[in-house]
Amino acid sequence: METNPENQEEIQDQDISKEDSSKQEDTPKQEDYEKKYQELQENYIRVHADFENTKKRLEKDKYQALEYAYEKIARDLLPIVDTLEKALQSAKETSGAEGISQGLELTLDNLHKVLAKHGIEGISCSENFDPNFHDAIMQVPAEDKQDGDIVQVLQKGYKYKERVLRPAMVSIAKN
């Protein structure tokens, strides 16, 4: 069967247009590439921000670890300070132990100076009760004090820079 050359051209044009339309459907459009690029760019920005935040947090943690490096040893030294203070009080109450009390007093003063040099200091108990720095162990009647005022210090408290190593144990007034 012979085909007309015009018919043959028409058939070829139809085949070519079918191929072009199927190729256009199969290949991604420019818009798809732009969307994918935007998504990848946003992802990159998020990951980069997370990385920077993690880096800052690690720097802060490192700084705090260095800043509070003496905290553990300071806690371990507090019972020694307490023992020296009790020994000094006992030596002052004992007659004939003036030399011992002076030696204990000098030792305790030197220890307090070293602790203060490294940022460790006692918590003041002359003010009103503060739950951040004091532990109320008991309430006692005290007519000359207001409710909540510190009546007696049972154990001295200490702080290292801004952190409480050990809160002061106190008794407070109850009217």
N, CA and C of each residue as an Amber inpcrd file, in Angstrom:
protein
   525
   0.8250000  -1.1600000   0.0000000   0.0000000   0.0000000   0.0000000
   0.8760000   1.2320000   0.0000000   0.5470000   2.1200000  -0.9020000
   1.3370000   3.3210000  -1.0360000   0.7400000   4.4200000  -0.2040000
   1.6190000   5.1710000   0.3700000   1.1210000   6.2790000   1.1660000
   1.4530000   7.5670000   0.4760000   0.6170000   8.4280000   0.6560000
   0.7790000   9.7440000   0.0870000   1.8680000  10.4710000   0.8640000
   2.7830000  11.1710000   0.1610000   3.8490000  11.8600000   0.8740000
   3.3010000  12.8980000   1.8510000   2.2160000  13.5210000   1.5360000
   1.6370000  14.4970000   2.4680000   1.1150000  13.7960000   3.7150000
   0.5090000  12.6420000   3.5130000   0.0070000  11.8410000   4.6320000
   1.1420000  11.3520000   5.5090000   2.1940000  10.9910000   4.8360000
   3.3510000  10.4880000   5.5710000   3.9420000  11.5930000   6.4540000
   4.0110000  12.8040000   5.9260000   4.5100000  13.9310000   6.7200000
   3.5960000  14.2080000   7.9040000   2.3220000  14.1290000   7.6640000
   1.3530000  14.3820000   8.7140000   1.4780000  13.3580000   9.8350000
   1.6690000  12.1150000   9.4720000   1.8240000  11.0410000  10.4570000
   3.1060000  11.2620000  11.2630000   4.1780000  11.6490000  10.5700000
   5.4360000  11.9050000  11.2720000   5.3050000  13.0890000  12.2340000
   4.6110000  14.1360000  11.8200000   4.3990000  15.2950000  12.6810000
   3.6200000  14.9090000  13.9340000   2.6120000  14.0480000  13.7540000
   1.8440000  13.5930000  14.9090000   2.7070000  12.7790000  15.8630000
   3.5580000  11.9050000  15.2840000   4.4500000  11.0930000  16.1180000
   5.4350000  11.9790000  16.8870000   5.9630000  12.9800000  16.1960000
   6.9110000  13.8930000  16.8380000   6.2260000  14.6860000  17.9410000
   5.0270000  15.1750000  17.7010000   4.3220000  15.9500000  18.7220000
   3.9710000  15.0740000  19.9210000   3.6570000  13.7830000  19.6740000
   3.3950000  12.8590000  20.7860000   4.6580000  12.6550000  21.6220000
   5.7930000  12.4800000  20.9370000   7.0620000  12.2990000  21.6450000
   7.4110000  13.5390000  22.4580000   7.2180000  14.7410000  21.8670000
   7.5220000  15.9850000  22.5680000   6.6630000  16.1440000  23.8200000
   5.3810000  15.8330000  23.7060000   4.4970000  15.9990000  24.8540000
   4.8530000  14.9920000  25.9550000   5.2280000  13.7670000  25.5710000
   5.6080000  12.7860000  26.5890000   6.9390000  13.1700000  27.2190000
   7.8530000  13.7510000  26.4440000   9.1320000  14.1960000  26.9900000
   8.9170000  15.3510000  27.9690000   8.0090000  16.2470000  27.6450000
   7.7410000  17.3780000  28.5170000   7.1380000  16.9150000  29.8490000
   6.3270000  15.8900000  29.8060000   5.7310000  15.3690000  31.0310000
   6.7730000  14.6390000  31.8800000   7.7180000  13.9520000  31.2460000
   8.7340000  13.1880000  31.9640000   9.8250000  14.0770000  32.5590000
  10.2120000  15.1430000  31.9230000  11.2860000  15.9970000  32.4190000
  10.7220000  16.9990000  33.4180000  11.4590000  17.2080000  34.5300000
  10.9820000  18.1730000  35.5170000  11.0210000  19.5880000  34.9480000
  10.1050000  20.3590000  35.3940000  10.0210000  21.7410000  34.9290000
  10.9590000  22.6200000  35.7470000  11.1960000  23.8030000  35.2720000
  12.0600000  24.7720000  35.9500000  11.5200000  25.0750000  37.3450000
  10.1990000  25.1240000  37.4870000   9.5810000  25.4050000  38.7810000
   9.9260000  24.3270000  39.8060000   9.9470000  23.0710000  39.3570000
  10.2990000  21.9730000  40.2650000  11.7300000  22.1250000  40.7620000
  12.6200000  22.5180000  39.8530000  14.0140000  22.7370000  40.2480000
  14.1310000  23.8770000  41.2560000  13.3810000  24.9340000  41.0380000
  13.4310000  26.0780000  41.9470000  12.8790000  25.7130000  43.3250000
  11.7820000  24.9350000  43.3550000  11.2260000  24.4960000  44.6350000
  12.2270000  23.6370000  45.3910000  12.8370000  22.6980000  44.6740000
  13.8110000  21.8170000  45.2990000  15.0080000  22.6310000  45.8120000
  15.4370000  23.6170000  45.0460000  16.5400000  24.4830000  45.4540000
  16.1840000  25.2580000  46.7190000  14.9690000  25.7940000  46.7760000
  14.5140000  26.5340000  47.9560000  14.4810000  25.6200000  49.1870000
  13.9720000  24.4110000  49.0150000  13.9110000  23.4600000  50.1230000
  15.3160000  23.1410000  50.6400000  16.2320000  22.8810000  49.7170000
  17.6030000  22.5660000  50.1080000  18.2700000  23.7570000  50.7910000
  17.9900000  24.9430000  50.2910000  18.5700000  26.1410000  50.8840000
  18.0290000  26.3510000  52.3060000  16.7380000  26.1790000  52.5000000
  16.1430000  26.3090000  53.8320000  16.6960000  25.2450000  54.7830000
  16.8440000  24.0340000  54.2800000  17.4250000  22.9540000  55.0710000
  18.8450000  23.2960000  55.5020000  19.6170000  23.8150000  54.5820000
  21.0010000  24.2040000  54.8840000  21.0260000  25.2850000  55.9640000
  20.1720000  26.2780000  55.8430000  20.1380000  27.3720000  56.8240000
  19.7830000  26.8280000  58.2040000  18.7980000  25.9260000  58.2870000
  18.3980000  25.3350000  59.5550000  19.5320000  24.5160000  60.1750000
  20.1760000  23.7010000  59.3570000  21.2670000  22.8590000  59.8560000
  22.4340000  23.7310000  60.3190000  22.7170000  24.7780000  59.5760000
  23.8010000  25.6870000  59.9560000  23.4720000  26.3930000  61.2770000
  22.2350000  26.8200000  61.4560000  21.8180000  27.4770000  62.7030000
  21.9190000  26.4970000  63.8770000  21.4850000  25.2610000  63.6750000
  21.6110000  24.2430000  64.7200000  23.0650000  24.0200000  65.1020000
  23.9250000  23.9760000  64.0980000  25.3570000  23.7990000  64.3430000
  25.9130000  24.9560000  65.1640000  25.5600000  26.1750000  64.8040000
  26.0470000  27.3510000  65.5340000  25.5260000  27.3520000  66.9760000
  24.2560000  26.9870000  67.1750000  23.6930000  26.9190000  68.5280000
  24.4070000  25.8610000  69.3730000  24.6760000  24.7110000  68.7860000
  25.3940000  23.6520000  69.4920000  26.7990000  24.1090000  69.8520000
  27.4330000  24.7810000  68.9380000  28.7860000  25.2960000  69.1750000
  28.7900000  26.2890000  70.3410000  27.8110000  27.2010000  70.3710000
  27.7100000  28.1780000  71.4590000  27.4310000  27.4870000  72.7910000
  26.5420000  26.4850000  72.7770000  26.2010000  25.7700000  74.0070000
  27.4230000  25.0280000  74.5570000  28.2110000  24.4180000  73.6710000
  29.4210000  23.7220000  74.1140000  30.4450000  24.6970000  74.6830000
  30.5660000  25.8660000  74.0810000  31.4710000  26.8990000  74.6080000
  31.0300000  27.3260000  76.0070000  29.7220000  27.5150000  76.1760000
  29.1790000  27.9210000  77.4760000  29.4320000  26.8280000  78.5170000
  29.1880000  25.5640000  78.1380000  29.4200000  24.4530000  79.0590000
  30.8970000  24.3580000  79.4440000  31.7660000  24.5590000  78.4770000
  33.2070000  24.5260000  78.7500000  33.5920000  25.6500000  79.7110000
  33.0500000  26.8330000  79.4790000  33.3450000  27.9740000  80.3410000
  32.8620000  27.7020000  81.7670000  31.6490000  27.1640000  81.8990000
  31.1190000  26.8720000  83.2370000  31.9210000  25.7810000  83.9310000
  32.3720000  24.7760000  83.1730000  33.1820000  23.7140000  83.7700000
  34.4860000  24.2820000  84.3070000  35.0840000  25.1920000  83.5720000
  36.3170000  25.8210000  84.0460000  36.0410000  26.7800000  85.1950000
  34.9300000  27.5000000  85.0910000  34.5740000  28.4970000  86.1040000
  34.3130000  27.8500000  87.4570000  33.6750000  26.6980000  87.4630000
  33.2930000  26.0430000  88.7160000  34.1040000  24.7620000  88.9600000
  35.3520000  24.7670000  88.5480000  36.2080000  23.5910000  88.6920000
  36.5090000  23.2570000  90.1480000  36.5360000  24.2460000  91.0270000
  36.8790000  24.0280000  92.4350000  35.6850000  23.6010000  93.2840000
  34.5310000  23.5090000  92.7110000  33.3230000  23.2530000  93.4910000
  33.3870000  21.9410000  94.2710000  33.8510000  20.8760000  93.6620000
  33.8750000  19.5750000  94.3330000  34.8580000  19.5880000  95.5030000
  36.0370000  20.1090000  95.2820000  37.0190000  20.1400000  96.3750000
  36.5650000  21.0910000  97.4820000  35.8720000  22.1460000  97.1100000
  35.3570000  23.0810000  98.1160000  34.3490000  22.3780000  99.0200000
  33.4640000  21.5810000  98.4420000  32.4920000  20.8260000  99.2480000
  33.2020000  19.8670000 100.2010000  34.2940000  19.2670000  99.7230000
  35.0360000  18.3270000 100.5530000  35.7640000  19.0280000 101.7000000
  36.0980000  20.3070000 101.5300000  36.8130000  21.0480000 102.5680000
  35.8910000  21.5940000 103.6660000  34.6220000  21.7190000 103.3870000
  33.7000000  22.3160000 104.3610000  33.6420000  21.5690000 105.6920000
  33.6170000  20.2390000 105.7190000  33.6330000  19.5640000 107.0270000
  34.9140000  19.8520000 107.8200000  36.0260000  20.0530000 107.1350000
  37.2830000  20.3770000 107.8190000  37.1710000  21.7530000 108.4740000
  36.5790000  22.6990000 107.7570000  36.3690000  24.0380000 108.3190000
  35.4700000  23.9460000 109.5470000  34.4060000  23.1670000 109.4460000
  33.4900000  22.9920000 110.5880000  34.2220000  22.4140000 111.7980000
  35.0460000  21.4040000 111.5610000  35.7840000  20.7670000 112.6580000
  36.7460000  21.7470000 113.3170000  37.4380000  22.5330000 112.5130000
  38.3500000  23.5300000 113.0740000  37.5990000  24.5820000 113.8870000
  36.4440000  24.9970000 113.4190000  35.6530000  25.9870000 114.1610000
  35.1870000  25.4210000 115.5020000  34.7710000  24.1500000 115.5170000
  34.3540000  23.5220000 116.7750000  35.5370000  23.3520000 117.7240000
  36.6890000  22.9850000 117.1560000  37.8810000  22.8380000 117.9910000
  38.2800000  24.1800000 118.5860000  38.1930000  25.2410000 117.8100000
  38.5150000  26.5810000 118.3070000  37.5540000  26.9810000 119.4240000
  36.2700000  26.7330000 119.2310000  35.2770000  27.0610000 120.2570000
  35.5520000  26.2680000 121.5350000  35.8800000  25.0060000 121.3930000
  36.1720000  24.1700000 122.5580000  37.4420000  24.6360000 123.2670000
  38.4620000  25.0150000 122.4910000  39.7230000  25.4780000 123.0860000
  39.5280000  26.7920000 123.8350000  38.6540000  27.6520000 123.3220000
  38.3820000  28.9320000 124.0030000  37.6620000  28.7030000 125.3270000
  36.8360000  27.6670000 125.3950000  36.0880000  27.3730000 126.6090000
  36.9290000  26.6480000 127.6480000  38.0150000  26.0300000 127.2210000
  38.8850000  25.2830000 128.1310000  39.9430000  26.2150000 128.7030000
  40.1040000  26.1580000 130.0130000  41.1260000  27.0120000 130.6410000
  42.5110000  26.4100000 130.3960000  43.4820000  27.2870000 130.1760000
  44.8560000  26.8600000 129.9520000  45.1450000  26.4320000 128.5320000
  44.1910000  26.6610000 127.5910000  44.4050000  26.2520000 126.1960000
  44.4870000  27.4690000 125.2860000  45.0540000  28.5470000 125.8400000
  45.1220000  29.7790000 125.0390000  46.0190000  29.5970000 123.8120000
  47.1130000  28.8920000 123.9820000  48.0340000  28.6620000 122.8600000
  47.3820000  27.8350000 121.7600000  46.6360000  26.8240000 122.1730000
  45.9350000  25.9790000 121.1930000  44.8660000  26.7890000 120.4740000
  44.1250000  27.5970000 121.2080000  43.0590000  28.3940000 120.5810000
  43.6410000  29.4150000 119.6070000  44.8100000  29.9990000 119.9540000
  45.4410000  30.9430000 119.0320000  45.9050000  30.2370000 117.7580000
  46.4940000  29.0630000 117.9100000  46.9420000  28.2820000 116.7440000
  45.7720000  27.8860000 115.8480000  44.6860000  27.4330000 116.4710000
  43.4860000  27.0700000 115.6990000  42.8990000  28.2930000 114.9970000
  42.9030000  29.4110000 115.7020000  42.3580000  30.6410000 115.1230000
  43.1730000  31.0770000 113.8990000  44.5060000  31.0150000 114.0050000
  45.3630000  31.3670000 112.8640000  45.1500000  30.4060000 111.6910000
  45.0760000  29.1250000 111.9930000  44.8520000  28.1210000 110.9520000
  43.5140000  28.3520000 110.2550000  42.4850000  28.6090000 111.0360000
  41.1550000  28.8480000 110.4810000  41.1250000  30.1280000 109.6540000
  41.7870000  31.1720000 110.1250000  41.8500000  32.4290000 109.3590000
  42.5520000  32.2160000 108.0200000  43.6680000  31.4800000 108.0460000
  44.3780000  31.2030000 106.7950000  43.5280000  30.3850000 105.8300000
  42.8080000  29.4120000 106.3640000  41.9380000  28.5850000 105.5240000
  40.8260000  29.4350000 104.9070000  40.2400000  30.3280000 105.6950000
  39.1910000  31.2150000 105.1820000  39.7450000  32.1420000 104.0920000
  40.9760000  32.6170000 104.2690000  41.5950000  33.4860000 103.2510000
  41.8110000  32.7320000 101.9380000  42.2850000  31.5050000 102.0360000
  42.5090000  30.6970000 100.8330000  41.1800000  30.4130000 100.1360000
  40.1660000  30.0610000 100.9110000  38.8510000  29.7990000 100.3170000
  38.2970000  31.0530000  99.6430000  38.4320000  32.2030000 100.3060000
  37.9430000  33.4650000  99.7380000  38.7060000  33.8260000  98.4630000
  39.9820000  33.5230000  98.4410000  40.8110000  33.7950000  97.2570000
  40.2700000  33.0560000  96.0330000  39.6880000  31.8930000  96.2660000
  39.1570000  31.0800000  95.1720000  37.6340000  31.2040000  95.0270000
  37.0550000  32.2260000  95.6420000  35.6310000  32.5130000  95.4480000
  34.6870000  31.7960000  96.3850000  35.2030000  31.2050000  97.4460000
  34.3550000  30.4740000  98.3910000  34.2120000  31.3310000  99.6420000
  32.9650000  31.6460000  99.9680000  32.7390000  32.4980000 101.1420000
  31.5190000  32.0270000 101.9090000  31.4690000  32.4440000 103.1640000
  30.3540000  32.0780000 104.0320000  29.0820000  32.8310000 103.6620000
  27.9610000  32.2190000 103.9650000  26.6590000  32.8430000 103.7240000
  26.2720000  33.6270000 104.9690000  25.8740000  34.8660000 104.7590000
  25.4740000  35.7290000 105.8730000  24.1530000  35.2560000 106.4650000
  24.1000000  35.2150000 107.7790000  22.8790000  34.7920000 108.4720000
  22.3370000  35.8850000 109.3760000  22.7850000  37.0940000 109.1680000
  22.3200000  38.1870000 110.0170000  21.0210000  38.7970000 109.4910000
  20.6750000  38.4830000 108.2740000  19.4770000  39.0570000 107.6530000
  18.2670000  38.1540000 107.8700000  17.2080000  38.4760000 107.1860000
  16.0090000  37.6430000 107.2390000  16.2590000  36.3010000 106.5710000
  15.4070000  35.3520000 106.8950000  15.4990000  34.0150000 106.3110000
  15.3190000  34.1050000 104.8000000  16.2090000  33.4710000 104.0540000
  16.1400000  33.4040000 102.5960000  16.2530000  31.9300000 102.1970000
  15.1880000  31.3450000 101.6560000  15.2160000  29.9120000 101.3250000
  16.2660000  29.5460000 100.2770000  16.7900000  30.5410000  99.5570000
  17.8410000  30.2620000  98.5840000  19.1880000  29.9930000  99.2600000
  19.3730000  30.5350000 100.4780000  20.6530000  30.4160000 101.1610000
  20.5640000  29.7280000 102.5220000  19.3580000  29.5650000 103.0510000
  19.1910000  29.0160000 104.3950000  18.2370000  27.8230000 104.3710000
  18.5070000  26.8630000 105.2510000  17.5850000  25.7580000 105.5110000
  17.0590000  25.9310000 106.9240000  15.7490000  26.0820000 107.0570000
  15.1420000  26.2130000 108.3890000  14.9710000  24.8150000 108.9580000
  15.7370000  24.5150000 109.9880000  15.6990000  23.1950000 110.6170000
  14.5820000  23.1230000 111.6520000  14.3800000  24.2330000 112.3580000
  13.3270000  24.2510000 113.3690000  12.8180000  25.6760000 113.5780000
  11.6460000  25.7440000 114.1750000  11.0600000  27.0290000 114.5420000
  11.0200000  27.1100000 116.0570000  11.4650000  28.2440000 116.5700000
  11.4920000  28.4190000 118.0320000  10.7540000  29.7010000 118.3920000
  10.1190000  29.7170000 119.5580000   9.4680000  30.9600000 119.9680000
  10.5210000  31.9990000 120.3390000  10.3570000  33.1910000 119.7940000
  11.2760000  34.2990000 120.1020000  10.4660000  35.5750000 120.0660000
  10.2570000  36.1470000 121.2490000   9.4110000  37.3370000 121.3570000
  10.0890000  38.5900000 120.8100000  11.4080000  38.6280000 120.8440000
  12.1170000  39.8200000 120.3870000  12.3750000  39.8150000 118.8730000
  11.9420000  38.7650000 118.1890000  12.1490000  38.6540000 116.7330000
  10.7960000  38.5430000 116.0290000  10.7780000  38.9140000 114.7580000
   9.5640000  38.7650000 113.9470000   9.5090000  37.3480000 113.3890000
   8.3030000  36.9520000 112.9610000   8.1560000  35.6330000 112.3450000
   9.0900000  35.5140000 111.1400000   9.8170000  34.4130000 111.0860000
  10.6990000  34.1590000 109.9570000  12.1090000  34.6910000 110.1060000
  12.3870000  35.4530000 111.1510000  13.7490000  35.9470000 111.3870000
  14.6300000  34.7980000 111.8800000  15.8990000  34.8750000 111.5560000
  16.8490000  33.8560000 111.9960000  17.1820000  34.0910000 113.4630000
  17.0040000  33.0420000 114.2720000  17.2770000  33.1220000 115.7000000
  18.6850000  32.5930000 115.9920000  19.0250000  31.4490000 115.3990000
  20.3070000  30.8120000 115.6890000  20.8280000  30.1090000 114.4320000
  22.1420000  30.1440000 114.2580000  22.7880000  29.4300000 113.1450000
  23.3080000  28.1150000 113.7030000  22.7920000  27.0110000 113.1790000
  23.2080000  25.6940000 113.6500000  24.4130000  25.1680000 112.8690000
  24.4730000  25.4920000 111.5980000  25.6300000  25.1260000 110.7770000
  25.8180000  26.2160000 109.7250000  27.0380000  26.6940000 109.6130000
  27.3610000  27.7750000 108.6940000  27.2240000  27.2940000 107.2460000
  26.7040000  28.1730000 106.3960000  26.5620000  27.8530000 104.9810000
  27.6400000  28.5280000 104.1560000  27.9070000  27.9820000 102.9700000
  28.9420000  28.5200000 102.0890000  28.4330000  28.5660000 100.6520000
  28.9850000  29.5190000  99.9040000  28.6810000  29.5870000  98.4760000
  29.9790000  29.7340000  97.6990000  29.9700000  29.1980000  96.5110000
  31.1090000  29.2730000  95.6010000  30.6910000  30.1390000  94.4390000
  31.2310000  31.3330000  94.3890000  30.8360000  32.3570000  93.4370000
  29.3520000  32.6080000  93.6390000  28.5180000  32.2320000  92.7190000
  27.0770000  32.4700000  92.8790000  26.3020000  31.2070000  93.2360000
  26.9670000  30.0740000  93.2910000  26.2920000  28.8100000  93.6060000
  26.3910000  28.5050000  95.1010000  25.3340000  27.9590000  95.6430000
  25.3310000  27.5680000  97.0480000  25.9780000  26.1900000  97.1600000
  27.0810000  26.1240000  97.9130000  27.7210000  24.8270000  98.1730000
  26.9520000  24.0640000  99.2350000  26.6140000  24.7940000 100.2840000
  25.8590000  24.2130000 101.3840000  25.0490000  25.3300000 102.0150000
  23.7290000  25.1800000 102.0860000  22.9330000  26.2300000 102.7340000
  23.1850000  26.2460000 104.2320000  23.0260000  27.3970000 104.8200000
  23.1740000  27.5150000 106.2710000  21.9590000  26.8820000 106.9470000
  22.2180000  26.0690000 107.9810000  21.1300000  25.4680000 108.7430000
  20.8290000  26.3920000 109.9100000  19.5810000  26.8510000 109.9590000
  19.2050000  27.8600000 110.9500000  17.8980000  27.4780000 111.6340000
  17.6950000  28.1110000 112.7720000  16.3730000  28.0390000 113.4110000
  15.7600000  29.4220000 113.2540000  14.4440000  29.4320000 113.0230000
  13.7740000  30.7100000 112.7900000  12.7130000  30.9730000 113.8420000
  12.3630000  32.2360000 113.9730000  11.4000000  32.6510000 114.9910000
   9.9770000  32.3000000 114.5800000   9.2110000  31.8970000 115.5980000
   7.7800000  31.6100000 115.3970000   7.0490000  32.2240000 116.5820000
   6.1750000  33.1460000 116.3060000   5.4280000  33.8070000 117.3930000
   3.9900000  33.3510000 117.4330000
